[in-house]
Coordinates of C-alpha atoms and ligand atoms in Angstrom, one line a residue:
M1 CA 127.5 -31.8 62.6
F2 CA 123.8 -32.4 63.5
V3 CA 124.2 -36.0 62.6
L4 CA 127.3 -36.3 64.7
L5 CA 125.5 -34.8 67.7
L6 CA 122.7 -37.2 67.3
A7 CA 125.2 -40.1 66.9
A8 CA 126.9 -39.0 70.2
A9 CA 123.5 -38.6 71.9
S10 CA 122.4 -42.0 70.8
L11 CA 125.5 -43.5 72.3
G12 CA 124.2 -42.2 75.6
Q13 CA 127.4 -40.0 76.1
A14 CA 127.0 -36.5 77.4
V15 CA 128.1 -33.7 75.0
P16 CA 129.6 -30.9 77.1
P17 CA 127.3 -27.9 76.8
R18 CA 129.9 -25.2 77.2
T19 CA 132.0 -24.0 74.3
P20 CA 135.1 -26.2 74.0
V21 CA 138.5 -24.5 74.5
F22 CA 141.9 -25.7 73.5
T23 CA 143.5 -26.0 76.9
R24 CA 140.8 -27.8 78.7
D25 CA 139.0 -29.8 75.9
I26 CA 141.1 -30.1 72.8
A27 CA 144.7 -30.5 74.0
P28 CA 143.9 -33.8 75.9
I29 CA 142.4 -35.3 72.7
L30 CA 145.3 -34.2 70.4
Y31 CA 148.0 -35.1 72.9
S32 CA 146.9 -38.8 73.1
N33 CA 145.5 -39.3 69.6
C34 CA 147.4 -37.1 67.2
A35 CA 150.7 -36.0 68.8
P36 CA 152.4 -39.5 68.6
C37 CA 152.7 -38.8 64.8
H38 CA 152.3 -35.0 64.9
H39 CA 155.4 -33.9 66.7
E40 CA 158.8 -32.6 65.6
G41 CA 160.8 -35.2 63.7
E42 CA 157.9 -37.5 63.1
I43 CA 156.1 -38.7 59.9
A44 CA 153.2 -36.2 60.0
P45 CA 153.6 -32.9 58.1
F46 CA 153.2 -30.6 61.1
P47 CA 153.2 -30.8 65.0
L48 CA 150.0 -30.6 66.9
L49 CA 151.2 -29.7 70.4
R50 CA 151.4 -25.9 70.8
F51 CA 148.2 -23.9 70.6
E52 CA 149.6 -21.8 67.8
D53 CA 150.3 -24.8 65.6
V54 CA 146.9 -26.3 66.4
R55 CA 145.0 -23.0 65.8
K56 CA 146.5 -22.6 62.4
H57 CA 145.1 -25.9 61.3
S58 CA 141.8 -25.9 63.2
A59 CA 139.5 -25.9 60.1
L60 CA 141.5 -28.8 58.5
I61 CA 141.6 -30.7 61.9
A62 CA 137.8 -30.4 62.1
K63 CA 137.5 -31.7 58.5
V64 CA 139.8 -34.7 58.8
T65 CA 138.4 -35.8 62.1
R66 CA 134.8 -35.5 60.8
S67 CA 135.7 -37.5 57.7
K68 CA 137.7 -40.0 59.9
L69 CA 140.8 -39.5 57.6
M70 CA 142.6 -38.8 60.9
P71 CA 143.7 -40.5 63.0
P72 CA 144.5 -43.0 60.3
W73 CA 142.6 -46.2 61.2
K74 CA 140.9 -48.2 58.5
T75 CA 138.7 -50.8 60.1
V76 CA 135.0 -50.1 60.3
E77 CA 133.7 -49.5 63.8
G78 CA 131.5 -52.1 65.4
Y79 CA 132.9 -55.2 63.8
N80 CA 136.1 -56.2 65.7
H81 CA 138.1 -54.7 68.5
F82 CA 141.8 -54.4 67.9
A83 CA 144.7 -53.6 70.2
G84 CA 146.0 -50.0 69.8
E85 CA 143.0 -48.8 67.8
R86 CA 143.5 -45.2 66.6
R87 CA 140.0 -43.9 66.8
L88 CA 138.2 -40.9 68.2
S89 CA 134.9 -41.3 70.0
A90 CA 131.8 -39.6 68.6
V91 CA 131.9 -37.1 71.5
Q92 CA 135.6 -36.2 70.8
I93 CA 134.7 -35.6 67.1
V94 CA 131.8 -33.4 68.0
T95 CA 133.9 -31.5 70.6
I96 CA 136.5 -30.7 67.9
Q97 CA 133.8 -29.5 65.5
R98 CA 132.2 -27.2 68.0
W99 CA 135.6 -25.8 69.0
A100 CA 136.6 -25.1 65.4
A101 CA 133.2 -23.6 64.7
A102 CA 133.5 -21.3 67.7
G103 CA 136.7 -19.8 66.2
A104 CA 139.2 -22.2 67.9
P105 CA 139.4 -20.4 71.3
E106 CA 142.5 -21.0 73.5
G107 CA 141.0 -21.0 77.0
D108 CA 142.7 -20.6 80.3
P109 CA 146.4 -21.6 79.9
K110 CA 146.4 -22.9 83.5
L111 CA 144.1 -25.7 82.4
L112 CA 146.6 -27.0 79.8
P113 CA 147.7 -30.5 80.7
A114 CA 151.4 -31.4 80.6
A115 CA 152.6 -32.1 77.1
P116 CA 153.2 -35.7 76.3
V117 CA 156.8 -36.9 76.4
F118 CA 157.9 -39.2 73.6
P119 CA 160.6 -41.7 74.6
E120 CA 163.8 -41.4 72.6
G121 CA 165.4 -44.7 73.5
W122 CA 164.4 -48.3 73.2
R123 CA 160.9 -48.7 74.6
L124 CA 161.6 -52.1 76.2
G125 CA 165.0 -51.3 77.6
K126 CA 168.3 -52.4 76.2
P127 CA 167.8 -55.1 73.5
D128 CA 169.7 -58.4 73.6
L129 CA 170.8 -57.8 70.0
V130 CA 170.7 -54.7 67.8
V131 CA 170.9 -55.2 64.0
T132 CA 171.6 -52.0 62.1
V133 CA 171.5 -51.7 58.3
P134 CA 175.2 -51.0 57.3
E135 CA 174.6 -48.2 54.9
P136 CA 172.1 -45.3 55.3
A137 CA 169.4 -45.1 52.6
S138 CA 169.1 -41.9 50.7
I139 CA 165.6 -40.5 50.2
P140 CA 165.3 -37.8 47.5
A141 CA 163.3 -34.6 48.3
E142 CA 160.6 -35.4 45.7
G143 CA 159.3 -38.3 43.7
P144 CA 157.2 -41.4 44.2
D145 CA 157.3 -43.4 47.4
I146 CA 160.2 -45.9 47.7
Y147 CA 159.8 -49.5 48.6
Q148 CA 163.1 -51.0 49.4
C149 CA 164.1 -54.5 50.7
F150 CA 167.3 -55.0 52.8
V151 CA 168.9 -58.3 53.7
V152 CA 171.2 -57.8 56.7
P153 CA 173.4 -60.5 58.4
M154 CA 172.7 -61.0 62.1
P155 CA 175.7 -61.2 64.5
D156 CA 176.1 -63.9 67.2
N157 CA 174.4 -66.2 65.0
T158 CA 175.4 -69.7 65.8
K159 CA 172.8 -71.0 68.2
Q160 CA 169.0 -71.3 68.3
R161 CA 167.3 -68.3 70.0
Y162 CA 163.7 -67.5 70.8
I163 CA 162.4 -64.0 70.1
R164 CA 159.9 -62.6 72.6
A165 CA 159.8 -59.0 71.3
V166 CA 161.2 -56.8 68.5
E167 CA 161.4 -53.1 68.1
F168 CA 162.0 -51.3 64.8
R169 CA 163.7 -47.9 65.0
P170 CA 164.2 -45.6 62.0
S171 CA 167.0 -43.1 62.5
N172 CA 164.8 -40.6 60.7
R173 CA 161.1 -40.9 61.5
R174 CA 160.1 -38.2 59.1
V175 CA 160.4 -40.5 56.1
V176 CA 159.6 -44.0 57.2
H177 CA 156.0 -44.8 56.5
H178 CA 156.1 -48.5 57.4
A179 CA 158.4 -51.5 57.8
L180 CA 157.8 -55.2 57.6
L181 CA 160.3 -57.6 59.2
F182 CA 161.2 -61.2 58.3
T183 CA 164.1 -63.5 58.7
D184 CA 165.7 -65.8 56.1
A185 CA 167.7 -68.9 57.2
S186 CA 168.3 -70.2 53.7
H187 CA 171.7 -70.1 52.3
I188 CA 170.5 -68.7 49.0
P189 CA 172.5 -65.5 48.1
H190 CA 170.4 -62.3 48.1
P191 CA 171.6 -58.8 47.2
P192 CA 171.9 -56.6 50.4
K193 CA 169.4 -54.1 49.0
Y194 CA 166.8 -54.2 46.2
P195 CA 163.5 -52.5 45.2
C196 CA 160.4 -54.4 46.3
F197 CA 156.7 -53.5 46.5
G198 CA 154.0 -56.1 47.0
T199 CA 156.2 -59.0 48.1
I200 CA 159.7 -59.2 49.4
G201 CA 160.8 -61.4 46.5
L202 CA 162.0 -64.4 48.7
L203 CA 160.3 -67.0 50.8
P204 CA 161.0 -65.9 54.4
T205 CA 161.7 -68.4 57.2
L206 CA 159.9 -66.2 59.8
G207 CA 157.4 -63.3 59.5
I208 CA 158.2 -61.2 62.6
G209 CA 155.7 -58.4 62.2
G210 CA 155.3 -54.8 61.1
W211 CA 155.9 -51.3 62.3
S212 CA 154.2 -48.1 61.4
P213 CA 154.4 -44.7 63.1
G214 CA 153.1 -44.5 66.6
N215 CA 153.0 -48.2 67.0
E216 CA 154.3 -50.2 70.0
P217 CA 157.1 -52.7 69.8
I218 CA 156.1 -56.1 68.5
R219 CA 155.5 -58.6 71.3
M220 CA 154.9 -62.3 70.8
P221 CA 151.9 -63.8 72.6
E222 CA 152.7 -65.5 75.9
G223 CA 154.4 -68.9 75.3
A224 CA 154.7 -68.3 71.6
A225 CA 158.3 -66.9 71.2
L226 CA 159.5 -67.1 67.6
P227 CA 162.4 -69.6 67.0
L228 CA 165.2 -67.7 65.4
A229 CA 167.3 -70.3 63.5
P230 CA 171.1 -70.1 63.5
Q231 CA 172.6 -68.3 60.5
S232 CA 169.5 -66.2 60.0
R233 CA 169.5 -62.9 58.1
L234 CA 167.2 -60.1 58.8
V235 CA 165.0 -59.1 55.9
A236 CA 163.2 -55.7 56.1
Q237 CA 160.9 -54.1 53.6
I238 CA 160.8 -50.3 54.2
H239 CA 158.4 -47.9 52.7
Y240 CA 160.0 -44.4 52.4
H241 CA 157.9 -41.3 51.8
P242 CA 159.8 -38.3 50.4
D243 CA 159.0 -35.2 52.6
G244 CA 160.2 -32.3 50.4
K245 CA 163.9 -32.3 51.3
A246 CA 166.7 -34.9 50.8
E247 CA 166.8 -37.2 53.8
E248 CA 168.8 -40.2 55.0
D249 CA 167.7 -43.1 57.2
Q250 CA 169.7 -45.8 58.8
W251 CA 167.3 -48.0 60.7
S252 CA 167.9 -50.5 63.5
V253 CA 166.0 -53.5 64.9
G254 CA 166.3 -54.4 68.5
F255 CA 165.7 -58.1 69.5
Y256 CA 164.6 -59.3 72.9
F257 CA 165.2 -63.0 73.5
T258 CA 163.9 -65.5 76.0
D259 CA 165.2 -68.9 77.1
Q260 CA 161.7 -70.3 77.1
A261 CA 161.2 -72.5 74.0
P262 CA 157.7 -71.9 72.7
V263 CA 154.8 -74.1 73.7
R264 CA 152.5 -72.5 71.2
R265 CA 152.9 -71.3 67.7
V266 CA 151.2 -68.5 65.7
V267 CA 150.3 -70.0 62.3
D268 CA 149.6 -67.9 59.2
V269 CA 146.2 -69.1 58.1
G270 CA 146.3 -67.4 54.8
M271 CA 143.7 -67.0 52.1
A272 CA 144.9 -65.7 48.8
S273 CA 144.0 -65.6 45.2
R274 CA 146.0 -65.2 42.1
L275 CA 142.9 -65.1 39.9
I276 CA 143.1 -61.4 39.4
D277 CA 142.4 -59.9 36.0
I278 CA 140.7 -56.5 36.3
P279 CA 139.5 -54.9 33.0
A280 CA 140.4 -51.3 32.5
G281 CA 137.5 -49.1 33.8
E282 CA 135.9 -51.9 36.0
A283 CA 134.9 -50.1 39.2
H284 CA 133.7 -53.1 41.3
Y285 CA 135.9 -56.2 40.7
V286 CA 135.5 -58.8 43.4
V287 CA 138.1 -61.4 44.4
K288 CA 137.1 -64.2 46.8
A289 CA 139.0 -67.0 48.6
H290 CA 138.3 -69.3 51.5
F291 CA 139.9 -71.9 53.7
T292 CA 138.4 -74.4 56.1
S293 CA 140.5 -75.2 59.2
P294 CA 140.4 -78.8 60.2
I295 CA 141.3 -77.9 63.8
A296 CA 140.2 -75.4 66.5
V297 CA 142.3 -72.2 66.6
D298 CA 142.4 -68.9 68.5
A299 CA 142.7 -66.0 66.0
V300 CA 145.0 -63.4 67.5
G301 CA 145.5 -61.1 64.6
I302 CA 145.0 -60.4 61.0
I303 CA 147.1 -59.0 58.1
P304 CA 145.4 -57.9 54.9
H305 CA 147.4 -57.4 51.8
A306 CA 146.5 -55.7 48.5
H307 CA 147.9 -52.9 46.4
L308 CA 146.6 -49.5 45.2
L309 CA 143.3 -50.4 43.4
C310 CA 141.8 -52.3 46.3
R311 CA 139.0 -50.4 48.1
E312 CA 137.1 -52.9 50.3
M313 CA 138.4 -55.8 52.3
R314 CA 136.1 -58.2 54.2
G315 CA 137.0 -61.3 56.1
W316 CA 134.7 -63.5 58.2
A317 CA 134.4 -67.0 59.7
I318 CA 131.5 -69.3 59.2
L319 CA 131.4 -71.6 62.2
P320 CA 130.2 -75.2 62.0
D321 CA 126.9 -74.2 63.5
G322 CA 126.3 -71.7 60.7
S323 CA 127.0 -68.6 62.7
K324 CA 129.2 -65.8 61.3
R325 CA 132.1 -64.0 63.1
W326 CA 133.6 -61.0 61.5
L327 CA 137.4 -60.9 61.2
L328 CA 138.0 -57.7 59.3
N329 CA 136.0 -55.0 57.6
I330 CA 137.7 -52.2 55.7
R331 CA 135.7 -49.9 53.4
D332 CA 138.4 -47.5 52.2
W333 CA 141.7 -49.5 52.0
D334 CA 144.8 -47.3 51.7
F335 CA 148.0 -49.0 50.8
N336 CA 149.8 -46.3 52.9
W337 CA 148.2 -47.4 56.1
Q338 CA 148.6 -51.2 56.0
D339 CA 148.6 -52.1 59.7
Q340 CA 149.2 -55.6 61.0
L341 CA 146.1 -55.9 63.2
K342 CA 146.0 -57.6 66.6
Y343 CA 142.6 -58.5 68.2
A344 CA 142.0 -57.0 71.6
K345 CA 141.0 -60.5 72.6
P346 CA 141.7 -63.8 70.8
I347 CA 138.7 -65.1 68.8
R348 CA 138.1 -68.8 69.4
L349 CA 137.1 -70.7 66.3
P350 CA 136.2 -74.4 66.4
A351 CA 137.4 -77.1 64.0
D352 CA 135.8 -77.0 60.6
T353 CA 135.4 -73.2 60.6
R354 CA 135.3 -71.8 57.1
F355 CA 137.4 -68.6 56.7
E356 CA 136.2 -66.4 53.8
M357 CA 137.5 -63.3 52.3
E358 CA 136.1 -60.8 49.7
F359 CA 138.1 -57.9 48.3
V360 CA 136.8 -55.3 46.0
Y361 CA 138.9 -53.4 43.5
D362 CA 138.2 -50.1 41.6
N363 CA 140.1 -49.9 38.3
S364 CA 138.1 -46.9 37.0
A365 CA 139.4 -43.4 36.3
A366 CA 137.3 -42.2 39.3
N367 CA 139.7 -44.0 41.8
P368 CA 142.3 -41.3 42.7
R369 CA 144.8 -44.0 43.6
N370 CA 144.7 -45.7 40.2
P371 CA 148.3 -45.8 39.1
H372 CA 147.3 -45.8 35.4
S373 CA 145.7 -42.8 33.6
P374 CA 143.8 -43.8 31.5
P375 CA 143.1 -47.1 33.4
Q376 CA 144.7 -50.3 32.1
R377 CA 144.0 -54.0 32.5
V378 CA 145.6 -55.1 35.8
V379 CA 146.6 -58.7 36.7
W380 CA 148.1 -60.5 39.7
G381 CA 151.7 -59.6 40.4
P382 CA 154.0 -58.1 43.0
G383 CA 154.7 -54.8 41.3
T384 CA 153.2 -51.3 41.9
D385 CA 151.1 -51.7 38.8
D386 CA 149.9 -55.2 39.6
E387 CA 147.4 -56.3 42.3
M388 CA 147.4 -58.9 45.0
A389 CA 144.8 -60.3 47.3
G390 CA 145.7 -61.9 50.6
L391 CA 144.2 -62.1 54.0
H392 CA 146.3 -63.7 56.7
V393 CA 144.7 -64.7 59.9
Q394 CA 147.3 -65.1 62.7
A395 CA 146.1 -68.2 64.6
I396 CA 147.2 -70.3 67.5
P397 CA 146.1 -74.0 67.5
V398 CA 144.0 -74.6 70.6
H399 CA 145.6 -78.1 70.8
M400 CA 149.2 -77.8 69.7
E401 CA 149.4 -81.5 68.8
E402 CA 146.9 -80.9 66.0
L403 CA 149.2 -78.4 64.3
P404 CA 150.4 -80.9 61.5
E405 CA 146.8 -81.3 60.4
L406 CA 146.4 -77.6 59.9
G407 CA 149.8 -77.5 58.2
Q408 CA 148.6 -80.1 55.7
A409 CA 145.4 -78.3 55.0
L410 CA 147.2 -75.1 54.4
W411 CA 149.6 -76.8 52.1
G412 CA 146.7 -78.2 50.1
A413 CA 145.2 -74.7 49.8
V414 CA 148.5 -73.3 48.5
M415 CA 148.7 -76.1 45.9
R416 CA 145.2 -75.4 44.7
S417 CA 145.9 -71.6 44.5
V418 CA 149.0 -72.1 42.4
G419 CA 147.2 -74.4 40.0
G420 CA 144.0 -72.4 40.4
R421 CA 143.4 -71.9 36.8
F422 CA 143.0 -75.6 36.2
Y423 CA 141.6 -77.0 39.4
T424 CA 138.4 -76.1 41.1
P425 CA 138.1 -77.3 44.6
P426 CA 134.9 -79.3 45.4
A427 CA 132.0 -77.3 46.7
P428 CA 131.9 -77.2 50.5
P429 CA 129.2 -79.3 52.2
Q430 CA 126.0 -77.2 52.6
Ligands
HEC1 C1 149.7 -42.8 62.9 C2 150.2 -41.4 62.6 C3 149.2 -40.3 62.7 C4 148.3 -40.0 63.6 C5 148.0 -40.8 64.9 C6 147.6 -38.8 63.2 N1 148.1 -38.4 62.0 FE1 147.5 -36.7 61.0 N2 148.8 -37.2 59.5 C7 149.7 -38.2 59.5 C8 150.4 -38.2 58.2 C9 151.5 -39.2 57.9 C10 149.9 -37.2 57.5 C11 150.3 -36.8 56.0 C12 149.2 -37.3 55.1 C13 149.2 -38.8 54.9 O1 150.3 -39.4 54.7 O2 148.1 -39.4 55.0 C14 148.9 -36.5 58.3 C15 148.1 -35.4 57.9 C16 147.2 -34.7 58.7 C17 146.6 -33.5 58.3 C18 146.7 -32.8 57.0 C19 145.7 -33.4 56.0 C20 145.7 -32.7 54.7 O3 144.7 -32.9 54.0 O4 146.7 -32.1 54.4 C21 145.8 -33.1 59.4 C22 144.9 -31.9 59.5 C23 146.0 -34.1 60.4 N3 146.9 -35.1 60.0 C24 145.4 -34.1 61.7 C25 145.4 -35.1 62.6 C26 144.7 -35.1 63.8 C27 143.7 -34.0 64.3 C28 145.0 -36.3 64.4 C29 144.4 -36.9 65.7 C30 143.0 -36.8 65.9 C31 146.0 -37.0 63.6 N4 146.2 -36.3 62.5 C32 146.5 -38.2 63.9 C33 149.9 -39.1 60.5 C34 149.1 -39.2 61.7

């Protein structure tokens, strides 16, 4: 508490001297930062709107905001700014602590702001195309989390279209923890539904983006609509979290098209390693990878990927002048909160920038998320019991005509990673 007060003071922000009360001080914080997930019918276990509901949980609210467990947001403050960051300010955290310590007083009901309204329909208006999974999925009351892939045909599928925005909508928000969306334009037969965890088990034609509770619809950057090939199928990986009673969910995806063919493209500048072999009990296993881009790019987002044992994820860029730009810093990775992160402002990175990643895994018994008890050796693989390491920088070439050069370099990196056990890339020039 004292440390937090100091932290707030050192930021030069004034801490209100009077005792905080729910109606005037706490409700505005909870309405905008917590209620999007904590309202009736949503993923969080209880609503945080009415005073009575909030008062009941006041001690726990103080605890989880102090420890920064809530709102769930994993990137460390002070490294990168992302769009839609779910983070409380130091002043807001202190205000909540003081309010709870004072016995969670209600205050004058006249000061209570209007409760937030959560839109029921499509956020961006009527979609041009809605794809709904044909059969509802059943989620049992209890048991482990479920990771299910669906392959769904898309109607009106004969011409090339360009996607400008996409919205994922579960029919039951209480159980959908996240969704990842792709398309597949191959003619390879796939089952309509199969279990999948780390990967979707097929090579997608397009990665569309991800959804997690409280997120906005996915919008493509200006001029970078996604080309949706004719005959595409929608592939969705859904993470269901049992909530104590048997539930069903029949999700839909709304597509918004544009006539504007893209003039820019978002490229997945991926770093990944399959060299993962973590001894049982090893508490600090480091996996590294790197990639040097031959062309200048604007990094617009970043998608980290690992499974349950991963704890720390760091990514940075070393520019040709030797300076370092952070791309991602996570110190307590949680597979349950894998957001696809978008930078608040694109990061310009010149040609010959070296992207580096370093992930740390804890395969000791002290890691509460360890799927094995006692710990076992864990190697690379797509299953719940395996591990992966991937950091995907979403980048737009500054000069689109240079795209093939980047494509070639990425292909070379993929080949090296596949043959990684036998081939060591030459050391970078110092
Ligand atoms: C993005 C969605 C989301 C947001 C935003 C969010 N929560 Fe939660 N909250 C959850 C979920 C889901 C759980 C259930 C536990 C879990 O899955 O981590 C939870 C659990 C909790 C718990 C119970 C923790 C426990 O140990 O049982 C508290 C208290 C809580 N949230 C408070 C808050 C407060 C206060 C805020 C805002 C400052 C907030 N949450 C914002 C989704 C959210």
